[in-house]
Amino acid sequence: MSLRHTLSLAVVLAATAGLAHAAPASDEPIQPLEAPKVKNAGMVELGKKLYFDPRLSKSGFISCNSCHNLSMGGTDNLKTSIGDHWQQGPINSPTVLNSSLNLAQFWDGRAMTLKDQAGGPIANPGEMASTHTLAIAVLQSIPAYVAEYKKVFGSDKVDIEGVTKAIAAFEETLITPNSRFDKWLKGDKKALTKDEIAGYELFKDSGCTACHNGPAVGGNSFQKMGVVEPYQSTSKAEGRVAVTKEEADRFNFKVPTLRNVEMTYPYFHDGEAATLTQAVDTMGRIQLGKSFTKEENAKIVAFLKSLTGDQPSFLLPILPPSTDATPRPTPFE
Amino acid sequence: MSLRHTLSLAVVLAATAGLAHAAPASDEPIQPLEAPKVKNAGMVELGKKLYFDPRLSKSGFISCNSCHNLSMGGTDNLKTSIGDHWQQGPINSPTVLNSSLNLAQFWDGRAMTLKDQAGGPIANPGEMASTHTLAIAVLQSIPAYVAEYKKVFGSDKVDIEGVTKAIAAFEETLITPNSRFDKWLKGDKKALTKDEIAGYELFKDSGCTACHNGPAVGGNSFQKMGVVEPYQSTSKAEGRVAVTKEEADRFNFKVPTLRNVEMTYPYFHDGEAATLTQAVDTMGRIQLGKSFTKEENAKIVAFLKSLTGDQPSFLLPILPPSTDATPRPTPFE
């Protein structure tokens, strides 16, 4: 409370000094991210190991981190992902960073929670291509995993409920606070350049914040891709209609977070926008009916690059070895 | 010097107290590993990023860490590795842990140094499938890499010499000291169980240390796979003859290190031994003409599991993002 009070006071003082842009966060459509409070450190540690463990895949080669790489903004930086046997995925891997702030998971929101999401790729034949039964059998055969699981869940019978709960608990820690934009929001006027502030003003004035708002700068609504003019794509992804079966939801996708967007290229559900410049241009045209000038586009891009926050910082997890009883991966079958 | 003196003294005292097995390291065919001294921290940091960067591959999906995974004993725990487009590799990925102690790199020793080794997989069409030219173009387009490279090498022109030198510098830090066996070697009699000590005695008495000796418990000679009876394998790997063109070197392979062997399954150049039990049994038969009893085998395996040392411990590296100018990966071409 006292810290918040101090901050508010600083903001008021800054405003008094004529620093119009250093407004209180509450007046802005975007709010700063706050560092997550870890509730269950043991569960997070277990989830971290599982997140990095390729033995949850049939091949023994693909882990959660393969397509949501925490060295690379929580994405694979590919248009669409690579699955078991090098299958081409149907859609761009969204970032896992700040994903706990999403109203639902996947581009079409078909999983309501991170826990529900985590079970999907493990058993998807086009992704990790295992089954929940096999993945659990693998973990159950590894005493160090069983012991850690028991500490966290009180049972030595590993199940997919606990496994996905632990992965989700780890993912909930992947919040990226302290971006330069957040510092500016909190009153540090020097945290942004003039161009970045101008870009933010343009971003607001042009209507981008109608969808990209809140702490995650998106992630909190489904919107039609192609409002003013249709989006041209060879992608077969239909969006939210696949979940709701409502024709009105065709090409409605979850609005992606713009946090760390400099790191999460390429953009859109089909990954067809290779650069931020291209993404801003397309969004302006098809969503807002606006053609940004080169200068305007550059200012918005400059603002967007100020949204990169503190990346996850933890020791590379060391995975407990398989035992003689562990089912072996079958990458070439 | 004073630490070493204290340790020697402890060993002498232990020996005086009748602890026959806690002999000075110098009397044993295996010597303890010592923690590496980092000579150039900046180069190691750069190398670490490069080691984890899948943009060194054509697909943008495969990094050094994909097949030499530092979460999993520096291996992929697969019989043979997965390369670009899911190609099946011809040979088992040897561990990168303690690889600086090897007399040469690769199973056939075709690279004399870690630096020479590092360039191979990047440009191998069956592995990372890039070219040195493309990999350098990618790095050169990323200002954060160029800045870091300049700090380390004094030039802002990134080249493959520097890149492989940095990767090798990182790999040289991947030494795993403080295994229970090393503690025992250094005089801590309680570090091993009776069975583990018996296993070590059997390991020595049976002749295993003829090849598996030195600080890395191997890695320091080429030996024929199948001395007493031929090794049956469907693998096409011919061993050292591929390098020397000497028929006498057919099926001569580099003796693998047994450090961390509990984590580096499956075993042999073809990965056909799934378990340590199987590996010990086969080695006994085809190299030494010995059939270990079940009990003997178990003791040797128990000893081998005491060779697991401190695994690499560092923060997951965060990679600098690509820019608009960075050549994009082409995983599906």
XYZ file of C-alpha atoms in Angstrom:
666
model
C 0.000 0.000 0.000
C 2.724 2.435 0.916
C 4.681 1.681 -2.255
C 1.571 2.258 -4.351
C 0.978 5.491 -2.487
C 4.514 6.633 -3.190
C 4.121 5.815 -6.848
C 0.830 7.680 -7.100
C 2.410 10.662 -5.454
C 5.308 10.520 -7.912
C 2.838 10.453 -10.767
C 0.919 13.392 -9.380
C 4.134 15.338 -8.935
C 5.202 14.440 -12.453
C 1.827 15.552 -13.821
C 2.060 18.780 -11.844
C 5.427 19.385 -13.450
C 3.685 19.294 -16.829
C 4.609 15.711 -17.759
C 1.303 15.033 -19.443
C 2.210 11.576 -20.770
C 3.238 10.188 -17.406
C -0.378 9.735 -16.495
C -1.554 7.352 -13.782
C -1.753 3.834 -15.154
C -5.494 3.709 -14.524
C -6.155 6.395 -17.120
C -4.487 4.354 -19.835
C -5.962 1.474 -21.859
C -2.818 -0.546 -21.080
C -1.815 -1.391 -17.526
C 1.642 -2.402 -16.312
C 2.433 -6.042 -15.680
C 3.250 -7.026 -12.145
C 5.732 -9.761 -11.231
C 3.827 -12.937 -10.394
C 3.565 -14.235 -6.871
C 4.620 -17.865 -6.796
C 2.082 -19.793 -4.726
C 3.549 -23.279 -4.818
C 7.275 -23.284 -5.589
C 7.474 -27.091 -5.583
C 4.733 -27.367 -8.182
C 6.398 -24.708 -10.335
C 9.726 -26.578 -10.213
C 8.061 -29.827 -11.231
C 6.175 -28.036 -14.013
C 9.399 -26.471 -15.264
C 11.021 -29.878 -15.649
C 7.960 -31.257 -17.436
C 7.883 -28.207 -19.718
C 11.433 -28.999 -20.842
C 11.031 -32.782 -21.013
C 10.893 -34.187 -24.579
C 9.941 -37.577 -23.158
C 6.356 -36.291 -23.078
C 6.481 -36.735 -26.871
C 6.423 -40.000 -28.809
C 9.746 -39.201 -30.432
C 11.541 -38.125 -27.275
C 12.547 -35.019 -29.240
C 9.765 -32.446 -28.774
C 9.024 -30.683 -25.492
C 6.704 -27.786 -24.689
C 9.817 -25.636 -24.971
C 10.428 -26.755 -28.576
C 7.566 -24.627 -29.925
C 7.224 -22.222 -26.990
C 10.941 -21.611 -26.578
C 11.683 -19.509 -23.524
C 14.978 -18.404 -25.055
C 12.990 -16.851 -27.905
C 10.010 -14.997 -26.478
C 8.082 -18.184 -25.713
C 7.628 -18.999 -29.403
C 9.483 -20.934 -32.123
C 9.755 -17.920 -34.438
C 8.409 -20.062 -37.289
C 5.330 -19.356 -39.423
C 3.805 -22.608 -38.279
C 5.328 -25.175 -36.007
C 7.138 -28.439 -36.633
C 5.476 -31.522 -35.173
C 6.280 -35.226 -34.898
C 7.946 -36.543 -38.083
C 8.426 -32.914 -39.179
C 4.712 -32.417 -39.805
C 3.825 -28.837 -40.680
C 1.500 -27.404 -38.064
C -1.700 -25.646 -39.135
C -1.138 -22.456 -37.162
C 1.461 -20.129 -35.617
C 2.581 -21.030 -32.082
C 1.390 -18.260 -29.776
C 3.751 -17.112 -27.057
C 3.505 -18.759 -23.660
C 4.727 -15.535 -22.037
C 1.926 -13.844 -20.105
C -0.466 -16.502 -21.414
C -2.106 -16.784 -17.993
C -3.641 -13.381 -18.775
C -5.459 -14.710 -21.864
C -9.225 -15.122 -21.625
C -8.726 -18.600 -23.129
C -5.923 -20.609 -24.752
C -5.152 -21.438 -28.423
C -5.979 -18.993 -31.231
C -9.575 -20.220 -31.248
C -9.855 -20.289 -27.447
C -10.741 -23.977 -27.389
C -9.051 -24.473 -24.002
C -10.353 -22.374 -21.152
C -7.278 -22.767 -18.949
C -3.541 -23.277 -19.231
C -4.048 -26.642 -17.566
C -6.503 -27.722 -20.280
C -4.161 -26.402 -22.952
C -1.141 -28.307 -21.670
C -2.734 -31.693 -22.304
C -3.506 -30.906 -25.954
C -0.132 -30.915 -27.735
C 1.138 -33.981 -25.817
C -1.576 -36.145 -27.380
C -1.972 -34.317 -30.699
C -0.714 -36.664 -33.487
C 0.556 -33.628 -35.402
C 2.490 -32.213 -32.478
C 4.067 -34.318 -29.721
C 2.152 -37.407 -30.908
C 2.185 -39.240 -27.603
C -0.859 -40.276 -25.572
C -1.648 -39.276 -22.025
C -1.344 -42.937 -21.061
C 2.142 -43.255 -22.527
C 3.338 -39.919 -21.153
C 2.184 -40.902 -17.671
C 3.790 -44.348 -17.989
C 7.085 -42.648 -18.836
C 6.940 -40.346 -15.806
C 5.717 -43.098 -13.475
C 8.790 -45.181 -14.373
C 11.196 -42.466 -13.194
C 11.594 -42.540 -9.394
C 12.866 -38.952 -9.138
C 9.728 -37.697 -10.903
C 7.480 -39.863 -8.744
C 9.133 -38.547 -5.574
C 8.790 -34.936 -6.704
C 5.202 -35.533 -7.768
C 4.400 -37.037 -4.396
C 5.875 -34.053 -2.579
C 3.674 -31.723 -4.605
C 0.449 -33.705 -4.904
C 0.667 -36.143 -1.993
C 0.226 -39.165 -4.240
C 2.771 -41.423 -5.885
C 0.401 -42.207 -8.697
C 1.270 -39.720 -11.412
C -1.714 -38.635 -13.501
C -2.381 -36.217 -16.338
C -4.358 -33.947 -14.032
C -1.318 -33.321 -11.857
C 1.077 -33.147 -14.788
C -0.913 -30.486 -16.628
C -1.592 -28.626 -13.376
C 2.158 -28.446 -12.696
C 2.942 -27.291 -16.251
C 0.267 -24.601 -15.907
C 1.681 -23.523 -12.530
C 5.084 -23.050 -14.170
C 3.530 -21.165 -17.093
C 1.762 -18.819 -14.688
C 5.183 -17.613 -13.552
C 6.089 -16.552 -17.109
C 5.045 -12.922 -16.695
C 7.360 -10.278 -18.152
C 7.226 -7.090 -16.067
C 9.467 -4.018 -16.180
C 9.265 -3.242 -19.880
C 10.320 0.298 -20.690
C 6.699 1.026 -21.507
C 5.621 -0.137 -18.051
C 8.258 2.026 -16.439
C 6.895 4.953 -18.386
C 3.336 4.051 -17.395
C 4.470 4.078 -13.786
C 5.842 7.582 -14.108
C 9.399 7.308 -15.421
C 9.152 9.845 -18.215
C 12.639 9.057 -19.494
C 11.842 5.410 -20.085
C 10.493 6.120 -23.583
C 11.810 8.233 -26.443
C 9.722 10.940 -28.097
C 9.088 8.677 -31.076
C 7.969 5.812 -28.869
C 5.524 8.087 -27.023
C 4.274 9.428 -30.347
C 3.847 5.829 -31.495
C 1.788 5.039 -28.437
C -0.411 8.084 -29.012
C -0.924 6.984 -32.627
C -1.647 3.442 -31.430
C -4.381 4.788 -29.171
C -5.762 7.423 -31.522
C -5.963 4.979 -34.432
C -8.098 2.544 -32.455
C -5.551 -0.243 -31.932
C -6.323 -0.183 -28.200
C -9.935 -1.148 -28.928
C -8.581 -4.715 -29.041
C -5.020 -4.474 -27.763
C -5.599 -3.262 -24.237
C -5.255 -4.379 -20.640
C -2.075 -5.575 -18.957
C -1.288 -8.046 -21.765
C -2.053 -5.516 -24.548
C -4.459 -8.092 -25.996
C -5.435 -11.633 -25.126
C -8.758 -10.597 -23.641
C -11.199 -10.821 -26.569
C -11.936 -12.645 -29.809
C -12.064 -10.432 -32.861
C -12.630 -10.912 -36.544
C -9.454 -11.004 -38.647
C -10.477 -8.697 -41.500
C -13.045 -6.146 -40.308
C -12.758 -3.485 -42.990
C -11.462 -5.722 -45.759
C -11.084 -9.495 -45.854
C -7.754 -11.013 -44.788
C -6.177 -12.975 -47.626
C -4.594 -16.200 -46.403
C -3.903 -19.714 -47.583
C -4.309 -20.898 -43.980
C -7.178 -23.288 -43.355
C -7.685 -22.003 -39.806
C -11.309 -20.872 -39.411
C -11.003 -19.357 -35.968
C -13.555 -19.431 -33.216
C -16.303 -21.012 -35.387
C -14.484 -24.323 -34.913
C -15.368 -24.088 -31.223
C -18.753 -22.364 -31.146
C -20.112 -23.692 -34.480
C -21.567 -20.212 -34.919
C -21.038 -18.910 -38.454
C -20.662 -15.412 -36.976
C -17.444 -16.587 -35.355
C -15.741 -17.487 -38.635
C -12.253 -15.938 -38.734
C -12.689 -14.689 -35.188
C -9.381 -15.265 -33.427
C -8.130 -14.463 -29.987
C -6.427 -11.088 -30.105
C -2.758 -11.881 -29.416
C -0.868 -10.173 -26.623
C 1.592 -7.575 -27.871
C 3.859 -7.972 -24.868
C 7.404 -8.893 -26.075
C 6.133 -8.617 -29.637
C 9.644 -7.802 -30.894
C 10.550 -11.392 -29.945
C 7.433 -13.240 -31.107
C 7.715 -12.869 -34.896
C 6.364 -13.888 -37.321
C 2.873 -12.508 -36.733
C -0.818 -13.443 -37.101
C -2.379 -16.873 -36.765
C -0.776 -17.917 -40.046
C 2.594 -16.335 -39.322
C 2.452 -14.565 -42.671
C 3.620 -11.170 -41.403
C 7.386 -11.532 -41.151
C 8.034 -8.118 -39.601
C 6.342 -5.694 -37.230
C 6.234 -3.129 -40.037
C 4.233 -5.517 -42.156
C 1.965 -6.520 -39.258
C 1.178 -2.888 -38.366
C 0.496 -2.087 -42.011
C -1.872 -5.037 -42.460
C -3.688 -4.418 -39.172
C -4.184 -0.750 -40.080
C -5.663 -1.607 -43.454
C -7.874 -4.619 -42.721
C -8.963 -3.838 -39.166
C -9.095 -0.042 -39.096
C -9.251 1.085 -42.727
C -6.123 3.151 -42.193
C -2.992 3.437 -44.293
C -0.234 4.430 -41.935
C 2.537 6.487 -43.512
C 6.040 5.095 -43.312
C 6.787 7.514 -40.459
C 3.620 6.641 -38.543
C 4.286 2.938 -38.978
C 7.850 3.364 -37.698
C 6.619 5.219 -34.611
C 4.083 2.517 -33.775
C 6.760 -0.136 -34.259
C 9.082 1.844 -31.968
C 6.338 1.897 -29.319
C 5.722 -1.852 -29.733
C 9.386 -2.610 -29.169
C 9.158 -0.855 -25.798
C 6.829 -3.654 -24.647
C 9.670 -6.157 -24.180
C 9.840 -6.982 -20.485
C 12.036 -9.045 -18.217
C 12.372 -12.481 -19.800
C 12.067 -15.634 -17.662
C 15.196 -16.095 -15.594
C 15.910 -19.517 -14.121
C 18.519 -22.245 -14.149
C 18.242 -24.696 -17.027
C 16.359 -27.629 -15.485
C 18.182 -30.945 -15.219
C 15.844 -33.845 -15.981
C 15.920 -37.093 -14.008
C 17.174 -39.946 -16.202
C 14.954 -42.719 -17.496
C 15.267 -46.139 -15.916
C 15.373 -49.614 -17.409
C 11.588 -49.675 -17.023
C 10.938 -46.434 -18.912
C 9.174 -46.867 -22.277
C 11.652 -45.799 -24.943
C 10.888 -43.066 -27.485
C 10.025 -44.209 -31.017
C 10.986 -41.316 -33.282
C 11.207 -43.292 -36.506
C 8.106 -45.490 -36.237
C 48.146 -25.398 -3.162
C 47.025 -25.326 0.432
C 43.683 -26.933 -0.454
C 45.466 -29.671 -2.341
C 47.816 -30.121 0.590
C 44.888 -30.422 2.977
C 43.244 -32.998 0.713
C 46.435 -35.063 0.458
C 46.732 -34.960 4.171
C 43.167 -36.132 4.560
C 43.884 -39.008 2.203
C 46.964 -39.977 4.140
C 45.051 -39.834 7.389
C 42.233 -41.885 5.898
C 44.712 -44.476 4.631
C 46.394 -44.564 8.018
C 43.016 -45.276 9.551
C 42.841 -48.416 7.438
C 40.546 -47.095 4.699
C 42.238 -49.112 1.995
C 39.906 -48.075 -0.843
C 40.294 -44.376 -0.204
C 43.632 -44.440 -1.975
C 45.274 -41.339 -3.393
C 43.846 -40.555 -6.816
C 47.211 -41.086 -8.450
C 47.166 -44.821 -7.703
C 43.882 -45.320 -9.529
C 43.314 -45.683 -13.277
C 40.557 -43.051 -12.985
C 41.277 -39.535 -11.759
C 38.761 -37.064 -10.349
C 37.420 -34.275 -12.534
C 38.243 -30.757 -11.516
C 35.906 -27.812 -12.029
C 37.003 -25.891 -15.112
C 38.616 -22.472 -14.888
C 36.780 -20.073 -17.148
C 39.350 -18.112 -19.109
C 37.136 -15.779 -21.112
C 33.700 -15.334 -19.566
C 32.470 -13.135 -22.403
C 33.341 -15.742 -24.992
C 31.653 -18.450 -22.936
C 28.466 -16.367 -22.677
C 28.417 -15.783 -26.435
C 29.068 -19.476 -27.047
C 26.235 -20.435 -24.717
C 23.757 -18.352 -26.686
C 24.997 -19.808 -29.973
C 24.779 -23.327 -28.538
C 21.085 -22.757 -27.819
C 20.279 -20.851 -31.010
C 18.222 -22.857 -33.542
C 18.758 -20.116 -36.098
C 22.095 -21.779 -36.847
C 19.976 -24.433 -38.603
C 18.155 -24.084 -41.918
C 14.826 -24.884 -40.258
C 15.230 -22.540 -37.295
C 14.301 -25.539 -35.155
C 17.529 -27.412 -34.376
C 20.265 -26.081 -32.117
C 23.381 -27.745 -30.729
C 21.290 -28.313 -27.604
C 18.673 -30.308 -29.560
C 20.933 -33.355 -29.872
C 23.358 -32.537 -27.043
C 20.687 -31.525 -24.558
C 22.193 -30.141 -21.368
C 19.024 -31.039 -19.458
C 19.672 -34.684 -20.357
C 23.338 -35.453 -19.864
C 24.412 -33.599 -22.994
C 22.712 -36.125 -25.283
C 19.291 -36.615 -26.897
C 18.757 -40.042 -25.338
C 17.837 -41.411 -28.769
C 19.505 -44.323 -30.577
C 20.405 -42.027 -33.418
C 19.574 -38.362 -33.758
C 16.866 -36.507 -35.632
C 18.107 -34.092 -38.289
C 16.544 -31.570 -40.662
C 13.225 -32.831 -42.084
C 13.313 -35.604 -39.440
C 16.166 -37.415 -41.148
C 17.451 -40.349 -39.151
C 21.065 -39.786 -38.207
C 23.648 -42.500 -38.863
C 25.061 -42.600 -35.340
C 24.351 -42.012 -31.654
C 24.955 -38.450 -30.410
C 27.846 -38.584 -27.975
C 27.593 -36.455 -24.848
C 29.027 -32.961 -24.938
C 29.733 -33.189 -21.205
C 33.474 -33.434 -20.541
C 34.038 -33.597 -24.302
C 37.003 -31.250 -24.018
C 38.825 -34.209 -22.440
C 38.406 -36.368 -25.573
C 41.485 -37.007 -27.683
C 39.370 -36.051 -30.720
C 35.693 -35.390 -31.512
C 32.992 -37.545 -33.190
C 32.951 -41.336 -32.805
C 35.544 -41.648 -35.552
C 37.656 -38.747 -34.277
C 37.401 -36.863 -37.547
C 37.568 -33.485 -35.765
C 40.647 -32.842 -33.696
C 39.125 -30.047 -31.604
C 35.760 -28.929 -30.231
C 36.064 -25.865 -32.451
C 36.428 -28.044 -35.564
C 33.546 -30.225 -34.397
C 31.168 -27.300 -33.883
C 31.211 -26.317 -37.534
C 30.244 -29.795 -38.733
C 26.591 -30.240 -37.737
C 25.661 -26.666 -38.747
C 26.490 -27.404 -42.377
C 25.671 -31.128 -42.447
C 22.593 -31.600 -44.717
C 21.439 -34.454 -42.479
C 21.716 -32.453 -39.268
C 21.201 -28.681 -39.052
C 21.312 -28.376 -42.861
C 22.431 -24.778 -42.974
C 25.648 -23.463 -44.520
C 28.352 -21.512 -42.770
C 27.567 -18.590 -45.081
C 23.880 -18.592 -44.155
C 24.511 -19.075 -40.435
C 26.936 -16.134 -40.437
C 24.497 -13.975 -42.418
C 21.836 -14.678 -39.783
C 24.120 -13.683 -36.904
C 25.524 -10.654 -38.743
C 21.970 -9.307 -39.165
C 21.337 -9.257 -35.407
C 22.900 -6.160 -33.794
C 22.981 -7.644 -30.282
C 25.009 -10.595 -31.555
C 27.345 -8.326 -33.524
C 27.932 -6.153 -30.445
C 28.651 -9.171 -28.266
C 30.899 -10.657 -30.935
C 32.822 -7.399 -31.202
C 33.364 -7.275 -27.449
C 34.797 -10.794 -27.518
C 36.733 -10.806 -30.790
C 37.343 -7.112 -31.433
C 35.732 -7.246 -34.873
C 32.189 -6.532 -35.982
C 32.516 -8.938 -38.859
C 31.132 -12.217 -37.548
C 32.838 -15.275 -39.013
C 32.643 -19.031 -38.566
C 36.062 -19.079 -36.894
C 34.817 -16.909 -34.065
C 31.437 -18.608 -33.853
C 32.900 -22.097 -33.495
C 35.600 -20.811 -31.143
C 32.913 -19.356 -28.862
C 30.812 -22.545 -28.953
C 33.930 -24.552 -28.073
C 34.756 -22.143 -25.224
C 31.278 -22.741 -23.793
C 31.608 -26.501 -24.238
C 34.918 -26.457 -22.367
C 33.010 -25.305 -19.280
C 30.803 -28.414 -19.394
C 32.873 -30.443 -16.944
C 30.982 -32.412 -14.303
C 33.018 -32.658 -11.096
C 31.961 -33.849 -7.644
C 30.490 -37.214 -8.567
C 30.219 -39.553 -5.623
C 32.970 -41.611 -7.185
C 35.258 -38.576 -7.281
C 34.492 -37.818 -3.658
C 35.436 -41.382 -2.832
C 38.613 -41.076 -4.917
C 39.474 -37.987 -2.918
C 39.143 -39.845 0.334
C 35.505 -39.698 1.400
C 35.011 -43.373 2.163
C 31.298 -42.958 2.786
C 30.643 -41.558 -0.665
C 30.221 -45.054 -2.142
C 28.291 -48.097 -0.960
C 29.924 -51.489 -0.539
C 28.342 -52.699 -3.785
C 29.581 -49.665 -5.696
C 33.124 -50.219 -4.446
C 32.861 -53.911 -5.314
C 31.637 -52.868 -8.768
C 34.636 -50.608 -9.204
C 37.001 -53.414 -8.169
C 35.327 -55.739 -10.680
C 35.523 -52.994 -13.324
C 39.270 -52.770 -12.768
C 39.953 -56.477 -12.337
C 37.987 -57.402 -15.455
C 40.040 -55.084 -17.626
C 37.466 -52.372 -18.327
C 39.980 -49.750 -17.239
C 42.307 -50.775 -20.048
C 40.146 -48.457 -22.191
C 37.940 -46.613 -19.719
C 40.513 -44.723 -17.699
C 41.712 -41.205 -17.019
C 39.619 -38.337 -15.695
C 36.883 -38.906 -18.307
C 36.827 -42.706 -17.799
C 37.341 -43.031 -21.544
C 37.609 -40.629 -24.443
C 41.360 -40.984 -24.724
C 41.824 -43.791 -27.248
C 40.290 -45.477 -30.287
C 39.508 -49.156 -29.830
C 37.990 -51.879 -31.909
C 34.321 -52.561 -31.213
C 34.361 -56.371 -31.028
C 37.762 -57.598 -29.890
C 36.948 -61.116 -28.730
C 33.880 -61.643 -30.874
C 32.460 -59.458 -33.643
C 29.854 -56.847 -32.755
C 26.585 -57.495 -34.581
C 24.987 -54.276 -35.812
C 22.864 -52.992 -38.653
C 24.680 -49.657 -38.371
C 26.688 -48.610 -41.417
C 29.223 -46.746 -39.292
C 32.708 -48.072 -40.075
C 34.595 -46.185 -37.416
C 38.042 -44.733 -37.697
C 38.769 -46.287 -41.111
C 36.599 -43.524 -42.587
C 39.237 -41.039 -41.416
C 42.527 -42.916 -41.753
C 41.600 -45.116 -44.754
C 43.548 -47.855 -42.970
C 41.696 -51.163 -43.056
C 43.089 -51.916 -39.598
C 40.958 -49.082 -38.249
C 37.661 -50.634 -39.372
C 35.191 -50.625 -36.465
C 37.670 -48.705 -34.347
C 35.676 -46.095 -32.459
C 36.601 -43.533 -29.872
C 36.075 -45.069 -26.442
C 33.197 -43.066 -24.964
C 33.537 -41.328 -21.620
C 31.599 -43.091 -18.860
C 31.133 -39.906 -16.874
C 27.372 -39.327 -16.275
C 26.696 -42.602 -18.080
C 23.432 -43.050 -16.191
C 22.157 -40.048 -18.145
C 23.634 -40.753 -21.583
C 21.618 -43.822 -22.605
C 21.207 -45.504 -25.032
C 24.750 -46.802 -25.468
C 27.327 -47.586 -28.188
C 27.830 -45.819 -31.504
C 24.585 -47.321 -32.786
C 22.625 -46.715 -29.582
C 21.554 -50.361 -29.585
C 22.163 -50.979 -25.871
C 19.110 -49.519 -24.163
C 20.308 -50.066 -20.599
C 23.549 -50.089 -18.655
C 22.943 -53.739 -17.810
C 22.875 -54.591 -21.482
C 25.891 -52.407 -22.261
C 27.985 -54.004 -19.509
C 26.960 -57.468 -20.641
C 27.858 -56.804 -24.284
C 31.152 -55.114 -23.440
C 32.119 -58.016 -21.194
C 31.406 -60.550 -23.911
C 32.750 -58.908 -27.051
C 35.651 -56.907 -25.622
C 36.827 -59.031 -22.720
C 35.473 -62.521 -23.343
C 33.740 -62.438 -19.969
C 30.203 -63.336 -19.013
C 29.390 -61.315 -15.951
C 26.911 -62.924 -13.581
C 23.753 -60.992 -12.830
C 25.244 -59.960 -9.480
C 28.546 -58.866 -10.995
C 26.767 -56.910 -13.692
C 24.597 -55.166 -11.087
C 27.650 -54.164 -9.074
C 29.403 -52.707 -12.091
C 26.234 -50.819 -13.003
C 26.020 -49.518 -9.424
C 29.601 -48.252 -9.719
C 28.878 -46.642 -13.095
C 25.936 -44.747 -11.629
C 28.295 -43.191 -9.072
C 30.001 -41.360 -11.964
C 27.215 -38.791 -12.298
C 28.686 -35.413 -11.432
C 27.440 -31.850 -11.050
C 25.432 -31.041 -14.141
C 25.874 -27.688 -15.910
C 24.207 -24.955 -13.904
C 23.417 -21.665 -15.631
C 20.494 -19.412 -16.454
C 18.600 -20.333 -19.590
C 20.096 -18.004 -22.208
C 17.811 -15.410 -23.768
C 18.537 -14.998 -27.474
C 18.563 -11.616 -29.183
C 15.637 -11.341 -31.620
C 16.035 -11.398 -35.377
C 15.612 -8.137 -37.260
C 13.791 -7.294 -40.489
C 17.083 -8.031 -42.272
C 17.566 -11.511 -40.816
C 17.235 -14.360 -43.342
C 14.159 -16.352 -42.310
C 14.278 -20.076 -41.545
C 12.900 -22.408 -44.225
C 11.792 -25.538 -42.387
C 9.447 -26.851 -45.057
C 11.518 -26.263 -48.201
